[in-house]
Short mmCIF file of C-alpha atoms in Angstrom, two decimals:
data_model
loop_
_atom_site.label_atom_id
_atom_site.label_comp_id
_atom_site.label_asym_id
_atom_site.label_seq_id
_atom_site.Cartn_x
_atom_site.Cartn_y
_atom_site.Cartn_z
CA UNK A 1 58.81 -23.02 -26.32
CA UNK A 2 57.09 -21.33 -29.51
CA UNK A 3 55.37 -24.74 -30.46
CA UNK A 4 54.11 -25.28 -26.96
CA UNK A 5 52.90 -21.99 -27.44
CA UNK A 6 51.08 -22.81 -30.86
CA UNK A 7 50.08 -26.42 -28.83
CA UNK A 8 48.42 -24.69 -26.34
CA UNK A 9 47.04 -22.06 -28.52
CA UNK A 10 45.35 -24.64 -30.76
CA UNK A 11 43.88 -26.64 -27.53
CA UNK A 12 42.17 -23.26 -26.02
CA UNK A 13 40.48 -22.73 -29.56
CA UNK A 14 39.57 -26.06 -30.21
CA UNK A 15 37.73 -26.18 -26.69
CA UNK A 16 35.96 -23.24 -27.41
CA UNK A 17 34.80 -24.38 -31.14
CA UNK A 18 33.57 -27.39 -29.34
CA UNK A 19 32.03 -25.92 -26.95
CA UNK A 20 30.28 -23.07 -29.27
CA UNK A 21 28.92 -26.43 -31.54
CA UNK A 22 27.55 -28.27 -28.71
CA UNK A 23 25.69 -24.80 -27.17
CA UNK A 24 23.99 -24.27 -30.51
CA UNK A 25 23.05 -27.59 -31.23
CA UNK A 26 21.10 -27.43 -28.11
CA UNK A 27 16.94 -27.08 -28.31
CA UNK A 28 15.91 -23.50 -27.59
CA UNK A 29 13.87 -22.76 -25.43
CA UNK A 30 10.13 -21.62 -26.55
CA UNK A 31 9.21 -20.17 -22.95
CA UNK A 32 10.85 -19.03 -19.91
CA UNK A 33 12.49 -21.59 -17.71
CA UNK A 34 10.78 -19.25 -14.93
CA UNK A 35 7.63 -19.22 -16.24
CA UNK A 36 4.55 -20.50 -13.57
CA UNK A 37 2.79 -22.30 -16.38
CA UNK A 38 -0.39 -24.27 -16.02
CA UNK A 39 0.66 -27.56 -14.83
CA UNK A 40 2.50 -25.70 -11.61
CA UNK A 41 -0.89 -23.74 -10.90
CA UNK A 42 -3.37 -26.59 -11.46
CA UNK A 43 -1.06 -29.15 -9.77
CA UNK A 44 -2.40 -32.73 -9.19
CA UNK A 45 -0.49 -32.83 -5.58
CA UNK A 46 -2.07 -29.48 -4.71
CA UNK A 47 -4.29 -31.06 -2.35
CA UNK A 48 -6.18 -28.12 -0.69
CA UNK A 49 -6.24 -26.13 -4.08
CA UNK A 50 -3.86 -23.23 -2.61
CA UNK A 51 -2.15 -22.16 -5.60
CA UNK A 52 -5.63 -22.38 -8.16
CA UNK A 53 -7.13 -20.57 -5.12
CA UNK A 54 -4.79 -17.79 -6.10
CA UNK A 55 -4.76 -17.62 -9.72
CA UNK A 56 -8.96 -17.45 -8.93
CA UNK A 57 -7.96 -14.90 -6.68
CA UNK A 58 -6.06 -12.87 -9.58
CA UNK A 59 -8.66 -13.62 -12.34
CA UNK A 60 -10.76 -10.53 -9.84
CA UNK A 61 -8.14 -7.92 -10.73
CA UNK A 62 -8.87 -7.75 -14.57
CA UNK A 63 -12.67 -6.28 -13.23
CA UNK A 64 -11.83 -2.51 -13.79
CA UNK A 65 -12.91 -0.75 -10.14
CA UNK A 66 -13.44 2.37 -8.94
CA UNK A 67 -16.18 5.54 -10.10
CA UNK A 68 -13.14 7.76 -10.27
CA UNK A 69 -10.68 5.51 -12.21
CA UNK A 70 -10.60 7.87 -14.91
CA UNK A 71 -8.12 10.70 -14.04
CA UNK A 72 -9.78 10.59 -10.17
CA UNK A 73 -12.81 11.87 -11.63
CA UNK A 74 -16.30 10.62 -11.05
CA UNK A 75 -17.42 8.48 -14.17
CA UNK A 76 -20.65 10.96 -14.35
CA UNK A 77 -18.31 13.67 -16.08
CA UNK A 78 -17.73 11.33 -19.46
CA UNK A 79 -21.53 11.58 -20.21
CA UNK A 80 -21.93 14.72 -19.53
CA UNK A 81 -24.48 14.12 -16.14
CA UNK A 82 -21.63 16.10 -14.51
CA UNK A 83 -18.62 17.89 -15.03
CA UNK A 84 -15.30 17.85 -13.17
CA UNK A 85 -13.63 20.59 -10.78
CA UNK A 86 -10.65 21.40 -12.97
CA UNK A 87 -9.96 21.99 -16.65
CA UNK A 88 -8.15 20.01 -19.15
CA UNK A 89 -9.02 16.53 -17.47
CA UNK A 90 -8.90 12.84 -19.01
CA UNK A 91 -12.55 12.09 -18.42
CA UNK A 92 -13.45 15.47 -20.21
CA UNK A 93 -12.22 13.11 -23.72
CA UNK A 94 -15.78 11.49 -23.95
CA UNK A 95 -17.42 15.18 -24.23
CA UNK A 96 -14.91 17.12 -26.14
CA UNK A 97 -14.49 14.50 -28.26
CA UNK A 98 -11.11 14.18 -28.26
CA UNK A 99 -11.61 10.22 -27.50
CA UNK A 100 -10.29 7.50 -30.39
CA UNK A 101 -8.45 4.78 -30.40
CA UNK A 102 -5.26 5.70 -29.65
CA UNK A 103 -6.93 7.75 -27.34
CA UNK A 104 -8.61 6.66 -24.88
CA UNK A 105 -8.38 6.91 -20.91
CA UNK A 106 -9.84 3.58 -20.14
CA UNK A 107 -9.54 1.10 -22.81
CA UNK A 108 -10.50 -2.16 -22.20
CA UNK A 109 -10.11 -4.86 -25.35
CA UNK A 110 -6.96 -6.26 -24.23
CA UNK A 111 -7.58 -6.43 -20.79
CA UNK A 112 -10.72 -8.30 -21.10
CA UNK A 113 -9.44 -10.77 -23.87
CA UNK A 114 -6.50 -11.62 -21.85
CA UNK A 115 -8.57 -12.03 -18.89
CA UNK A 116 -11.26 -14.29 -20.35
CA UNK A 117 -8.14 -16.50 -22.04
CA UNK A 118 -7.45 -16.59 -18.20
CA UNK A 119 -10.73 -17.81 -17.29
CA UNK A 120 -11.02 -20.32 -19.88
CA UNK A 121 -7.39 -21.77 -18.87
CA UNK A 122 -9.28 -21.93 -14.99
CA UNK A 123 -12.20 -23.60 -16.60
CA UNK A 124 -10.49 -26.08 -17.99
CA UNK A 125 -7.75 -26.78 -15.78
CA UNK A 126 -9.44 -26.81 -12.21
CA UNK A 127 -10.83 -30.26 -12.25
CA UNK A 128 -7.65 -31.39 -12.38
CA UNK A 129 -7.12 -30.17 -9.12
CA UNK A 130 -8.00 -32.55 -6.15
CA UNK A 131 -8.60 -30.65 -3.19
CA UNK A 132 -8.69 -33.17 -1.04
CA UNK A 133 -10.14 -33.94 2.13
CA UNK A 134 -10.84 -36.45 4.74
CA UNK A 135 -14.40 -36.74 5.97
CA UNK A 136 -17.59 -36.78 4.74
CA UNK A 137 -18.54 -33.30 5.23
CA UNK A 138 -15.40 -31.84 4.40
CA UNK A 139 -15.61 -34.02 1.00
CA UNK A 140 -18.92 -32.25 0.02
CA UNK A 141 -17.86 -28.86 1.24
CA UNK A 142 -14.52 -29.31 -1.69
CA UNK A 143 -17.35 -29.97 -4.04
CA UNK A 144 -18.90 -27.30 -3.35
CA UNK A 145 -15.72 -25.17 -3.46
CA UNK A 146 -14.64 -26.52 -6.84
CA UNK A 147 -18.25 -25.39 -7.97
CA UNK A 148 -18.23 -21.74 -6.58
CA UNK A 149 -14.49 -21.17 -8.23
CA UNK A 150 -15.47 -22.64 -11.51
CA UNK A 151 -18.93 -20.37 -11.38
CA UNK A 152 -17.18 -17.49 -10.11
CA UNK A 153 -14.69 -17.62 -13.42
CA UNK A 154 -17.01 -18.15 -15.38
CA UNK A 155 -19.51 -15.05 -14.50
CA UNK A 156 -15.80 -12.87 -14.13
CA UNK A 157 -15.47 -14.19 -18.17
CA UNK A 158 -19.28 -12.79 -18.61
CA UNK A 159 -18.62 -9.48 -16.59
CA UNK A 160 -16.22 -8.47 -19.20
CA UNK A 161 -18.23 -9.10 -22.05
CA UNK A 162 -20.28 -6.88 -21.06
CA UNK A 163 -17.74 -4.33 -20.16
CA UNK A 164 -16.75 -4.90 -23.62
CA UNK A 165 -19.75 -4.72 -24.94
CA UNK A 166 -20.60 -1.36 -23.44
CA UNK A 167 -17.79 -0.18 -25.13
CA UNK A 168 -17.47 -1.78 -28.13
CA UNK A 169 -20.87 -2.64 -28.98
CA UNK A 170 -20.31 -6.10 -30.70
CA UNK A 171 -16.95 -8.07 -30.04
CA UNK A 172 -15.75 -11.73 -30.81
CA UNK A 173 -17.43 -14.26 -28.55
CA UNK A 174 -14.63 -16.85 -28.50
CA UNK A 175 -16.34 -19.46 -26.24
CA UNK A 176 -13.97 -21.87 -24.63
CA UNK A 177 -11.41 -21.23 -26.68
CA UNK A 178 -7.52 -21.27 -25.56
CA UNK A 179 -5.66 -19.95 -29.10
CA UNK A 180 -2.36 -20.76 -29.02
CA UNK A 181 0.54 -18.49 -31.51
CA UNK A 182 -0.21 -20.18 -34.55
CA UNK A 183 -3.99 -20.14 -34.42
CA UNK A 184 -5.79 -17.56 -36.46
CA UNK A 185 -6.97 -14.47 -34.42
CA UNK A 186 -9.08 -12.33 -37.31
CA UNK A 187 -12.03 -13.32 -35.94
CA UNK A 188 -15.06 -11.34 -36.95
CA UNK A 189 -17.04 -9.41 -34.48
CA UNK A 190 -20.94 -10.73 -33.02
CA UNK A 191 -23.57 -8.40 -33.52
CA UNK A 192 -24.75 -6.49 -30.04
CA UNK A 193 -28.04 -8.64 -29.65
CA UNK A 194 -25.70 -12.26 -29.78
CA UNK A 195 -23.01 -10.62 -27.40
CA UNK A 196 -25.66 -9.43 -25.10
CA UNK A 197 -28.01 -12.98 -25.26
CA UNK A 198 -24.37 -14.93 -24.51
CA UNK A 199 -24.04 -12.42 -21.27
CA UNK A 200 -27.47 -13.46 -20.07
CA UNK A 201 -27.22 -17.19 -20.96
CA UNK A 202 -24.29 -17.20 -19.01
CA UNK A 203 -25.17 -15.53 -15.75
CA UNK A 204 -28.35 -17.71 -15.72
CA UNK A 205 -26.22 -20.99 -16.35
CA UNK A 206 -23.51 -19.93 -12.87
CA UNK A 207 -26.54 -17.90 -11.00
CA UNK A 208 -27.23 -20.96 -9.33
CA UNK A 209 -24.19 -22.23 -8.30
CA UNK A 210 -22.34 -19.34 -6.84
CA UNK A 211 -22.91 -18.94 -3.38
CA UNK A 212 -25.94 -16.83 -1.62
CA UNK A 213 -23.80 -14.88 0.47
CA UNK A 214 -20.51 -14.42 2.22
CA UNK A 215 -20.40 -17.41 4.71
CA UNK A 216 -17.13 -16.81 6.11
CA UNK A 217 -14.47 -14.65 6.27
CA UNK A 218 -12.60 -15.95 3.76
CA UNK A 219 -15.74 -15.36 1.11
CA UNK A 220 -16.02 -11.84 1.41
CA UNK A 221 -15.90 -9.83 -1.58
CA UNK A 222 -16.18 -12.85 -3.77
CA UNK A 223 -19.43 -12.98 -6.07
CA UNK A 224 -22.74 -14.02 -5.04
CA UNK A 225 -25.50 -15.49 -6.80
CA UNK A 226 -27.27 -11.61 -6.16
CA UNK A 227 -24.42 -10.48 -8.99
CA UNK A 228 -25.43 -12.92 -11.19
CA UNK A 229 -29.07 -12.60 -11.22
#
């Protein structure tokens, strides 16, 4: 009975050796199983474009909203044009100068990098896209379509260099550029005159293919060629 015991003993923690080797020698993983990477959002059997419709859709929220988003108070009370109804208030940190870096009620720099990374992965990625459709006019209206959501990301990617740049004064203009983790990010700042001239250049290379106005329902909100100009 005692060297069945030992028999058994020996089989249970051999098993588990084995099984410990063969877990480890395993590849690890370098992203999340779960993760909705770019080949799942710019998917070639996506035929109407629904899912890159909705990471265009997303690529809006990084536009910071609102003349209150400061503490509810009206942006006016930062410069000093107006001053709010109650003491001791996060938008009184511009005149009291209490602002820095680690404090500050709206900062922006990593927001707007990570956003424009997001609009350069759009950029790149839409054309693989198809959108397809059946008759002629629905073929040229998809053109037009894959024009107005490339334009809008791009004139999104403009809009925050210049929030940027009303913040910062000169930042890192960074192009097209996707960096990946083992790319090197100390990249030295633009002055404020080649930030602002890459702002304009860009609006006046999208003004003219973003649409004129909201046709439909469906295009309300989205950016005109008014914004751009």
């Amino acid at each position: 009975m005692k060297s069945k015991k030992i028999f058994l003993t020996s089989l249970v923690c051999g098993s588990l050796m084995l099984a410990i080797s063969t877990t480890s020698c395993k590849k690890l993983e370098t992203e999340p199983k779960d993760w909705f990477g770019a080949d799942l959002v710019f998917d070639t059997l996506d035929r109407l474009g629904t899912v890159a419709a909705f990471n265009l859709n997303d690529l809006y929220n990084y536009i910071p909203g609102g003349f209150n988003r400061i503490g509810s108070d009206f942006l006016d009370a930062a410069s000093g044009d107006a001053i709010p109804s109650r003491n001791n208030t996060l938008v009184e940190y511009y005149t009291n100068r209490r602002i820095s870096v680690l404090n500050n009620p709206d900062p922006y720099w990593a927001n707007s990098y990570y956003g424009i990374r997001r609009c350069n992965i759009f950029m790149q990625n839409i054309g693989a896209v198809p959108i397809v459709q059946t008759d002629s006019a629905t073929i040229a209206n998809a053109k037009l379509t894959r024009q107005y959501w490339r334009a809008e990301a791009r004139f999104i990617r403009a809009l925050m260099y210049f929030e940027l740049l009303k913040r910062y004064g000169g930042v890192p203009l960074i192009g097209d550029r996707i960096f990946k983790l083992d790319d090197d990010l100390q990249i030295p700042r633009n002055n404020f005159s080649d930030c602002a001239d890459y702002i304009v250049n860009e609006c006046n290379i999208v003004k003219d293919s973003l649409r004129k106005e909201a046709i439909a329902d469906a295009d309300w909100g989205r950016i005109p060629k008014g914004a751009a100009i």
